[in-house]
Coordinates of C-alpha atoms in Angstrom, one line a residue:
M1 CA 35.5 117.7 60.7
E2 CA 35.2 120.2 57.7
A3 CA 33.4 119.6 54.5
L4 CA 36.3 118.7 52.7
E5 CA 37.7 116.0 55.2
L6 CA 34.4 114.3 55.0
A7 CA 34.2 114.6 51.2
R8 CA 37.2 112.9 51.1
W9 CA 36.3 110.2 53.4
Q10 CA 32.9 109.4 51.8
F11 CA 34.8 109.1 48.4
G12 CA 37.3 106.8 49.7
I13 CA 34.9 104.5 51.6
T14 CA 32.5 104.1 48.8
T15 CA 35.6 103.5 46.4
V16 CA 37.1 101.1 48.8
Y17 CA 33.5 99.3 49.0
H18 CA 33.2 99.4 44.9
F19 CA 36.8 98.3 44.2
V20 CA 36.6 95.4 46.6
L21 CA 34.5 93.9 44.0
V22 CA 35.8 94.8 40.5
P23 CA 39.1 92.7 40.5
L24 CA 37.0 89.5 41.1
T25 CA 34.4 90.7 38.1
I26 CA 37.2 91.3 35.7
G27 CA 39.2 88.2 36.5
L28 CA 36.7 85.7 37.2
S29 CA 34.5 86.4 34.1
I30 CA 37.6 85.2 31.9
L31 CA 38.4 82.2 33.9
V32 CA 34.7 81.4 33.5
A33 CA 35.1 81.8 30.1
I34 CA 37.9 79.6 29.9
M35 CA 36.0 77.1 31.9
Q36 CA 33.1 77.1 29.3
T37 CA 35.7 77.1 26.4
A38 CA 36.9 73.6 27.9
W39 CA 33.6 72.2 28.2
V40 CA 32.8 73.2 24.5
R41 CA 36.3 71.7 23.1
T42 CA 35.9 68.6 25.5
G43 CA 32.7 68.2 26.2
K44 CA 33.4 67.0 29.7
E45 CA 30.7 67.3 32.5
K46 CA 33.1 68.9 35.2
W47 CA 33.7 72.1 32.9
L48 CA 29.9 72.7 32.6
R49 CA 29.3 72.1 36.2
L50 CA 32.2 74.6 37.2
T51 CA 31.2 77.1 34.6
K52 CA 27.5 76.8 36.2
F53 CA 29.0 77.1 39.9
Y54 CA 31.3 80.0 39.3
G55 CA 29.2 81.5 36.9
K56 CA 26.6 82.0 39.5
L57 CA 28.9 83.6 41.9
L58 CA 30.3 86.0 39.1
L59 CA 26.6 87.1 38.7
I60 CA 26.2 87.9 42.3
N61 CA 29.3 89.8 42.4
F62 CA 28.6 91.7 39.0
A63 CA 25.3 92.8 40.4
L64 CA 26.5 94.1 43.4
G65 CA 29.6 96.1 41.7
V66 CA 27.4 97.8 39.4
A67 CA 25.2 99.0 42.5
T68 CA 27.8 100.3 44.4
G69 CA 29.4 101.8 41.2
I70 CA 26.5 104.2 40.2
V71 CA 27.0 106.6 43.2
Q72 CA 31.0 107.0 42.0
E73 CA 30.4 109.5 39.2
F74 CA 27.4 111.3 40.8
Q75 CA 30.1 112.6 43.7
F76 CA 32.0 114.4 41.3
G77 CA 28.9 116.5 40.7
M78 CA 27.9 116.8 44.5
N79 CA 30.9 116.9 46.5
W80 CA 33.8 117.6 43.6
S81 CA 32.2 120.6 41.8
N82 CA 35.0 122.6 41.3
Y83 CA 37.4 119.5 40.0
S84 CA 34.1 118.6 37.7
R85 CA 34.6 122.0 36.5
F86 CA 38.2 122.0 36.1
V87 CA 38.7 118.6 34.4
G88 CA 35.3 117.8 33.1
D89 CA 36.3 118.3 29.5
I90 CA 39.0 115.8 29.8
F91 CA 38.2 113.2 32.7
G92 CA 34.6 113.1 31.4
A93 CA 35.6 111.5 28.0
P94 CA 37.1 108.1 29.2
L95 CA 34.3 107.9 31.9
A96 CA 32.0 108.3 28.9
M97 CA 33.4 105.9 26.9
E98 CA 33.4 103.3 29.7
A99 CA 29.4 103.9 30.2
L100 CA 28.5 103.9 26.4
L101 CA 30.9 101.1 24.9
A102 CA 32.1 98.7 27.7
F103 CA 29.1 98.8 30.0
F104 CA 26.4 98.4 27.6
L105 CA 28.8 95.8 26.0
E106 CA 29.0 94.1 29.5
S107 CA 25.2 94.3 30.1
T108 CA 24.2 93.2 26.9
F109 CA 26.3 90.4 26.2
L110 CA 25.8 89.0 30.1
G111 CA 22.2 89.2 29.7
L112 CA 22.6 87.2 26.5
W113 CA 24.5 84.6 28.4
I114 CA 22.1 84.2 31.4
F115 CA 18.9 83.8 29.5
G116 CA 20.5 82.0 26.2
W117 CA 21.5 78.7 27.7
D118 CA 18.4 77.0 26.3
K119 CA 18.1 79.3 23.4
L120 CA 21.7 79.7 21.6
P121 CA 23.8 77.1 19.9
K122 CA 26.8 76.6 22.5
K123 CA 29.6 78.1 20.3
L124 CA 27.5 81.5 20.1
H125 CA 26.4 81.3 23.9
L126 CA 30.0 80.8 24.7
L127 CA 30.9 84.0 22.4
T128 CA 28.3 85.9 24.5
L129 CA 30.4 85.3 27.7
W130 CA 33.6 86.1 26.1
L131 CA 32.3 89.3 24.7
F132 CA 31.3 90.2 28.6
A133 CA 34.7 89.3 29.6
I134 CA 36.3 91.9 26.8
G135 CA 33.6 94.4 27.9
S136 CA 34.7 94.3 31.6
T137 CA 38.3 94.5 30.8
L138 CA 37.4 97.5 28.4
S139 CA 35.6 99.1 31.5
A140 CA 39.0 98.9 33.5
Y141 CA 40.8 100.5 30.9
F142 CA 38.8 103.3 30.3
I143 CA 38.6 104.1 34.4
I144 CA 42.4 103.6 34.7
A145 CA 42.7 106.0 32.0
A146 CA 40.8 108.7 33.5
N147 CA 42.6 107.9 36.9
S148 CA 46.2 108.0 35.3
W149 CA 45.4 111.5 33.8
M150 CA 44.9 112.7 37.6
Q151 CA 48.2 111.1 38.3
H152 CA 50.0 112.3 35.1
P153 CA 48.0 114.6 32.8
V154 CA 48.6 114.7 29.4
G155 CA 46.9 115.8 26.0
A156 CA 45.5 118.9 27.7
D157 CA 46.2 122.8 27.9
Y158 CA 45.1 125.0 30.6
N159 CA 43.0 128.1 29.4
P160 CA 43.8 131.0 31.3
E161 CA 40.4 132.6 30.2
T162 CA 38.1 129.8 31.9
G163 CA 40.4 128.5 34.2
R164 CA 39.9 125.1 32.9
A165 CA 41.9 122.3 31.8
E166 CA 40.8 121.4 28.3
M167 CA 41.8 118.3 26.0
N168 CA 43.6 118.9 22.9
S169 CA 44.2 114.7 22.2
I170 CA 42.1 112.0 23.2
L171 CA 44.7 109.9 21.8
E172 CA 47.4 111.2 24.2
V173 CA 44.9 110.7 27.2
L174 CA 44.1 107.2 26.5
T175 CA 47.8 106.2 25.5
N176 CA 49.1 108.0 28.6
N177 CA 52.2 105.8 29.8
T178 CA 51.0 106.3 33.0
T179 CA 47.7 104.2 31.9
L180 CA 49.9 101.7 30.0
A181 CA 51.8 100.5 33.0
A182 CA 48.7 100.8 35.3
F183 CA 46.5 98.8 33.4
P184 CA 48.6 95.6 33.1
H185 CA 49.3 95.6 36.7
V186 CA 45.3 95.8 37.8
I187 CA 44.5 93.0 35.4
A188 CA 47.5 91.0 36.9
T189 CA 45.9 92.1 40.3
A190 CA 42.6 90.9 39.1
F191 CA 43.7 87.5 38.1
L192 CA 45.4 87.0 41.3
V193 CA 42.1 87.6 43.2
S194 CA 39.9 85.4 41.0
G195 CA 42.6 82.5 41.0
T196 CA 42.6 82.8 44.6
F197 CA 38.6 82.7 44.7
V198 CA 38.5 79.6 42.6
A199 CA 41.2 77.8 44.1
G200 CA 40.1 78.6 47.5
I201 CA 36.6 77.5 47.3
A202 CA 37.5 74.2 45.5
V203 CA 40.2 73.3 48.1
Y204 CA 37.3 73.8 50.9
W205 CA 35.0 71.2 48.6
M206 CA 37.8 68.8 48.0
V207 CA 38.7 68.6 51.7
K208 CA 35.1 68.5 52.3
R209 CA 34.0 65.7 49.9
H210 CA 36.7 63.7 50.8
R211 CA 36.1 63.4 54.4
E212 CA 32.7 62.4 53.3
D213 CA 33.5 59.9 51.1
A214 CA 37.1 59.1 49.8
N215 CA 36.0 58.1 46.3
H216 CA 33.6 60.7 45.8
G217 CA 32.8 61.5 42.1
D218 CA 33.0 65.2 42.5
L219 CA 36.8 65.2 43.7
P220 CA 38.5 65.1 40.4
M221 CA 36.6 68.1 39.1
Y222 CA 37.3 70.2 42.4
R223 CA 41.3 69.1 42.2
T224 CA 40.9 70.5 38.5
A225 CA 39.3 73.5 39.8
A226 CA 41.9 74.2 42.4
R227 CA 45.0 73.4 40.0
F228 CA 43.6 75.7 37.6
G229 CA 43.1 78.4 40.2
A230 CA 46.5 77.9 41.9
V231 CA 48.3 77.8 38.0
T232 CA 46.3 81.3 37.7
M233 CA 47.6 82.7 41.0
L234 CA 51.4 81.8 40.0
L235 CA 51.2 83.5 36.7
A236 CA 49.3 86.5 37.9
G237 CA 51.6 86.8 40.8
V238 CA 54.4 87.1 38.7
A239 CA 52.7 89.6 36.2
V240 CA 52.0 91.5 39.5
I241 CA 55.5 91.9 40.4
I242 CA 56.9 92.5 37.0
T243 CA 54.2 95.2 36.3
G244 CA 54.7 96.5 39.6
D245 CA 58.3 96.9 39.2
V246 CA 57.7 99.0 35.7
Q247 CA 55.0 101.0 37.5
G248 CA 57.1 102.0 40.5
K249 CA 59.9 103.1 38.3
L250 CA 57.7 105.3 36.4
L251 CA 55.9 106.7 39.5
A252 CA 59.8 107.5 40.8
E253 CA 59.9 109.6 38.0
Q254 CA 56.4 111.4 37.9
Q255 CA 55.7 111.4 41.4
P256 CA 58.9 111.0 43.7
I257 CA 57.4 112.1 46.7
K258 CA 54.8 109.4 46.6
M259 CA 57.6 106.9 46.3
A260 CA 59.9 108.3 49.0
A261 CA 56.6 108.3 50.9
A262 CA 56.8 104.6 50.4
E263 CA 59.5 104.3 52.2
G264 CA 59.3 107.0 54.8
L265 CA 62.5 108.4 53.5
M266 CA 63.2 111.8 54.9
A267 CA 66.5 112.4 53.6
T268 CA 68.0 112.0 50.4
E269 CA 70.3 108.9 50.1
T270 CA 72.2 106.5 47.5
G271 CA 71.7 102.9 48.0
A272 CA 69.0 103.7 50.3
S273 CA 67.5 100.2 51.8
F274 CA 64.1 98.6 52.2
S275 CA 62.5 98.3 55.7
L276 CA 59.9 95.7 56.6
F277 CA 58.6 98.0 59.3
A278 CA 59.3 101.2 61.0
L279 CA 58.8 102.7 64.3
G280 CA 58.8 106.5 65.1
N281 CA 57.0 109.6 64.1
L282 CA 56.4 109.0 60.2
A283 CA 54.7 112.5 60.4
G284 CA 57.7 114.3 61.3
D285 CA 60.4 116.0 59.2
D286 CA 63.3 114.5 61.0
P287 CA 65.1 111.5 59.6
D288 CA 66.4 110.3 63.0
S289 CA 62.8 110.3 64.5
V290 CA 62.1 107.0 62.3
T291 CA 63.8 103.9 63.3
H292 CA 63.6 101.1 60.3
F293 CA 63.9 97.4 61.0
I294 CA 64.9 94.6 59.3
E295 CA 66.3 96.3 56.1
I296 CA 67.3 95.1 52.8
P297 CA 70.3 97.1 51.5
G298 CA 70.1 98.9 48.5
L299 CA 66.2 97.6 47.7
T300 CA 64.5 100.8 47.5
S301 CA 67.0 102.4 45.2
F302 CA 66.9 99.3 43.1
L303 CA 62.9 99.5 42.9
F304 CA 62.9 103.2 41.9
T305 CA 65.9 103.4 39.8
G306 CA 66.9 99.9 38.7
D307 CA 70.0 100.7 40.4
W308 CA 71.3 99.3 43.6
D309 CA 73.5 102.4 44.4
G310 CA 71.0 104.8 42.7
E311 CA 69.9 108.2 44.3
V312 CA 66.6 108.4 45.9
R313 CA 65.4 111.9 47.0
G314 CA 64.3 112.4 50.5
I315 CA 60.9 113.9 51.3
N316 CA 62.5 116.9 52.8
D317 CA 64.2 118.0 49.9
L318 CA 61.1 116.9 47.6
Q319 CA 59.0 119.3 49.8
S320 CA 61.4 122.0 49.1
E321 CA 61.4 121.5 45.5
Y322 CA 57.7 121.1 45.2
A323 CA 57.1 124.4 47.1
E324 CA 59.6 126.6 44.7
R325 CA 58.0 124.7 41.8
Y326 CA 54.5 125.0 42.4
G327 CA 54.2 127.3 45.2
A328 CA 54.7 127.8 48.8
T329 CA 51.4 128.8 49.9
D330 CA 47.6 128.1 48.7
A331 CA 45.1 130.9 48.0
A332 CA 44.4 131.5 51.1
G333 CA 48.1 132.3 52.2
E334 CA 48.5 128.9 54.2
E335 CA 51.9 127.0 53.4
I336 CA 51.3 123.9 51.4
E337 CA 52.4 120.5 52.9
Y338 CA 53.3 118.4 49.9
R339 CA 54.2 115.5 51.6
P340 CA 51.4 112.8 52.0
N341 CA 50.5 111.2 54.7
L342 CA 53.7 108.9 55.7
L343 CA 51.6 106.8 58.1
V344 CA 49.1 105.6 55.5
T345 CA 51.5 105.6 52.4
Y346 CA 54.4 103.5 54.2
W347 CA 52.2 101.1 55.6
S348 CA 49.6 100.5 52.9
F349 CA 52.6 99.8 50.6
R350 CA 53.8 97.2 52.8
L351 CA 50.5 95.6 53.3
M352 CA 49.5 95.6 49.7
I353 CA 52.9 93.3 49.0
G354 CA 52.6 91.2 52.4
L355 CA 49.1 90.3 52.0
A356 CA 49.4 89.0 48.5
A357 CA 52.0 86.6 49.6
F358 CA 49.0 84.5 51.0
S359 CA 47.8 83.8 47.5
A360 CA 51.5 82.7 46.5
A361 CA 51.5 80.2 49.7
L362 CA 48.1 78.7 48.7
A363 CA 49.2 78.2 45.1
L364 CA 52.3 76.5 46.1
T365 CA 50.7 74.4 48.7
I366 CA 47.9 73.4 46.3
L367 CA 50.3 72.2 43.4
W368 CA 52.5 70.4 45.8
F369 CA 49.5 68.4 47.5
T370 CA 47.7 67.8 44.1
R371 CA 50.8 66.5 42.4
K372 CA 50.6 63.2 40.1
G373 CA 46.7 63.1 40.6
G374 CA 46.7 63.5 44.5
I375 CA 43.6 64.8 46.4
T376 CA 44.4 67.0 49.4
T377 CA 42.5 65.7 52.7
K378 CA 44.4 67.8 55.3
P379 CA 41.9 69.9 57.2
W380 CA 44.5 72.6 57.5
M381 CA 44.3 72.9 53.9
K382 CA 40.8 73.8 53.9
A383 CA 41.5 76.4 56.8
L384 CA 44.3 77.8 54.8
A385 CA 42.1 78.3 51.6
L386 CA 39.7 80.2 53.5
I387 CA 42.3 82.3 55.3
S388 CA 43.9 83.3 51.7
L389 CA 40.6 84.3 50.1
P390 CA 40.0 87.9 51.4
M391 CA 44.0 88.5 51.4
P392 CA 44.3 89.5 47.4
Y393 CA 41.3 91.6 48.0
L394 CA 42.7 93.3 50.9
A395 CA 46.1 93.6 49.1
A396 CA 44.5 94.9 46.0
S397 CA 42.5 97.9 48.0
F398 CA 45.9 98.8 50.3
G399 CA 47.3 99.3 46.7
W400 CA 44.6 101.6 45.7
I401 CA 44.7 103.4 49.1
F402 CA 48.6 103.9 48.3
T403 CA 47.9 105.4 44.9
E404 CA 45.3 107.8 45.9
M405 CA 46.9 109.0 49.3
G406 CA 50.3 109.0 47.8
R407 CA 49.1 111.7 45.3
Q408 CA 47.8 114.3 47.9
P409 CA 47.5 117.3 48.1
F410 CA 46.8 117.1 44.8
V411 CA 43.6 115.9 43.2
V412 CA 45.1 116.1 39.9
A413 CA 49.0 115.9 40.0
P414 CA 51.0 118.2 38.1
N415 CA 53.2 116.6 35.0
P416 CA 57.0 117.3 36.0
D417 CA 57.6 117.0 32.0
G418 CA 55.2 120.0 31.0
V419 CA 51.5 120.6 30.6
D420 CA 52.2 124.0 32.6
M421 CA 49.0 124.6 35.1
V422 CA 47.3 121.4 34.7
M423 CA 47.1 120.8 38.3
L424 CA 44.7 121.0 41.1
L425 CA 45.1 120.8 45.1
T426 CA 42.7 118.6 46.8
Q427 CA 41.4 121.5 48.9
A428 CA 40.5 123.5 45.6
G429 CA 38.8 120.6 44.0
Y430 CA 35.8 120.4 46.4
S431 CA 32.0 121.9 46.2
P432 CA 32.3 125.2 48.2
S433 CA 28.4 125.4 48.5
V434 CA 28.1 122.2 50.2
S435 CA 28.0 122.1 54.0
A436 CA 29.6 120.0 56.3
G437 CA 26.3 118.6 57.6
E438 CA 25.0 118.0 54.0
V439 CA 28.3 115.7 53.6
A440 CA 28.1 114.1 56.8
F441 CA 24.7 113.1 56.3
S442 CA 25.4 111.5 53.0
L443 CA 28.7 110.0 54.3
V444 CA 26.6 108.3 56.8
V445 CA 23.9 107.0 54.7
F446 CA 26.2 105.4 52.0
T447 CA 28.3 103.9 54.4
V448 CA 25.4 102.3 55.8
V449 CA 23.8 101.3 52.5
Y450 CA 27.1 99.9 51.2
A451 CA 27.5 98.0 54.5
I452 CA 24.2 96.1 54.1
L453 CA 25.1 95.8 50.4
G454 CA 28.4 94.4 51.7
V455 CA 26.4 91.7 53.9
F456 CA 24.2 91.0 51.0
W457 CA 27.1 90.2 49.0
F458 CA 28.8 88.0 51.4
K459 CA 25.5 85.9 52.5
L460 CA 25.0 85.3 48.7
I461 CA 28.1 84.3 47.8
Q462 CA 28.4 82.3 51.1
R463 CA 25.2 80.6 50.4
Y464 CA 25.8 79.4 46.7
A465 CA 29.5 78.6 47.4
V466 CA 28.7 76.2 50.2
E467 CA 25.7 74.8 47.7
G468 CA 28.6 73.6 45.7
A469 CA 28.7 72.7 42.0
P470 CA 25.2 71.9 40.5
Q471 CA 24.3 68.6 39.0
V472 CA 23.6 69.1 35.2
E473 CA 21.9 67.1 32.7
E474 CA 24.2 66.6 29.5
P475 CA 22.4 68.1 26.3
T476 CA 21.2 66.3 23.4
I477 CA 22.7 67.9 20.0
D478 CA 21.7 67.3 16.5
E479 CA 24.6 66.1 14.4
D480 CA 24.9 69.3 12.9
G481 CA 25.4 71.0 16.2
S482 CA 22.5 73.3 15.3
R483 CA 19.7 72.4 17.8
P484 CA 19.2 74.7 20.6
L485 CA 20.4 73.4 24.2
S486 CA 18.5 72.9 27.3
F487 CA 20.5 72.4 30.6
A488 CA 18.8 71.4 33.8
Y489 CA 20.5 72.6 37.3

């Protein structure tokens, strides 16, 4: 395997490892902040216990997320030096903002939240958690802005003297319409992941406690958490659908070959159907070589154009169009294959949608069985909750894989509306001085280290999740509310 392929595998593996942790931190930070806000406003002990419980799990997730994220930026210099040289003037700006503004906001106020329980007035302590949550969300925005520029470059010009893309407007980079479409979708996904996390663990404990004692005092608390997570899942699910629809229609304009690959559509069609699965040679150029099953008439056209009878250009036509517009051969004289990996894009698109449906099923089931003050006692509910926990993680990961693999063969996709020459093929972006053996070594090392960190993450989450919500001592507060608080686990 050549150095380029190994470098792509390394970046893909480390990114997916890291991205598994990111949505939970973004969503859970806000959910825990809401829990603590509910405690501050109502004084009910259950909200304090839930804050402590899920807050500890949030800290574990955040710590591992930081550890796995550090490697990401170093890879640009190690394995992708030509890419860094070409886009560093633009790509580096949002990354610097993420590090200097968002990450420091996160780390500073998370530290105050961790160590301020017995030192800060409770409203000020609550503010530190909200600022941490805001920092996490800002961090996501800057990272998405950087990635969206790779999908749809704006605010830049190509300098033929230096052979580099140079920024002419940071405002355009940060307000890229691709960013404005992707950011709400990512945040909605984060709430879907965190809502499933909160509800799944709460259902596990609700069933467990009821089997131990039908009148256990913790049952109302876990019921509250389960319904809180279920409502979050439903609202997030609706938001994911709406924002995904907006993003899909935008991508159909900006990267039509990616969206055609999502359906494995080889020939241009009007009223194109959406298939649930397909068999055949998805990597071929013959539309008759692929058989689509269980098709929904016109749905692909509607998803991409907003019209059930709209025209969706096929991959073969787009291949010819791209070759004419962006060049038929690369610097080495080899023919450029503009079609992404159809097997990966087709199935990752469906797995993204299908796996997210588990969260919807769990949410509706929880709300039904806990209606009118009810407590679910059914063992299969616990099994459903545990099975559903990893599903939104996997759905988010497959969505990310679709986004990145569908952009190939570009590492910086061309903007169809302009910004001439601001584009870069993946094969032109890697570091030519790094040998395949060196990349293979770092690939093995990072994969092993990340796998070990993944085991630690799982074991720590499992350990503290099965301990349940801690007991707490209600604080005694002076009438003016200014006395420092002290809580015991």
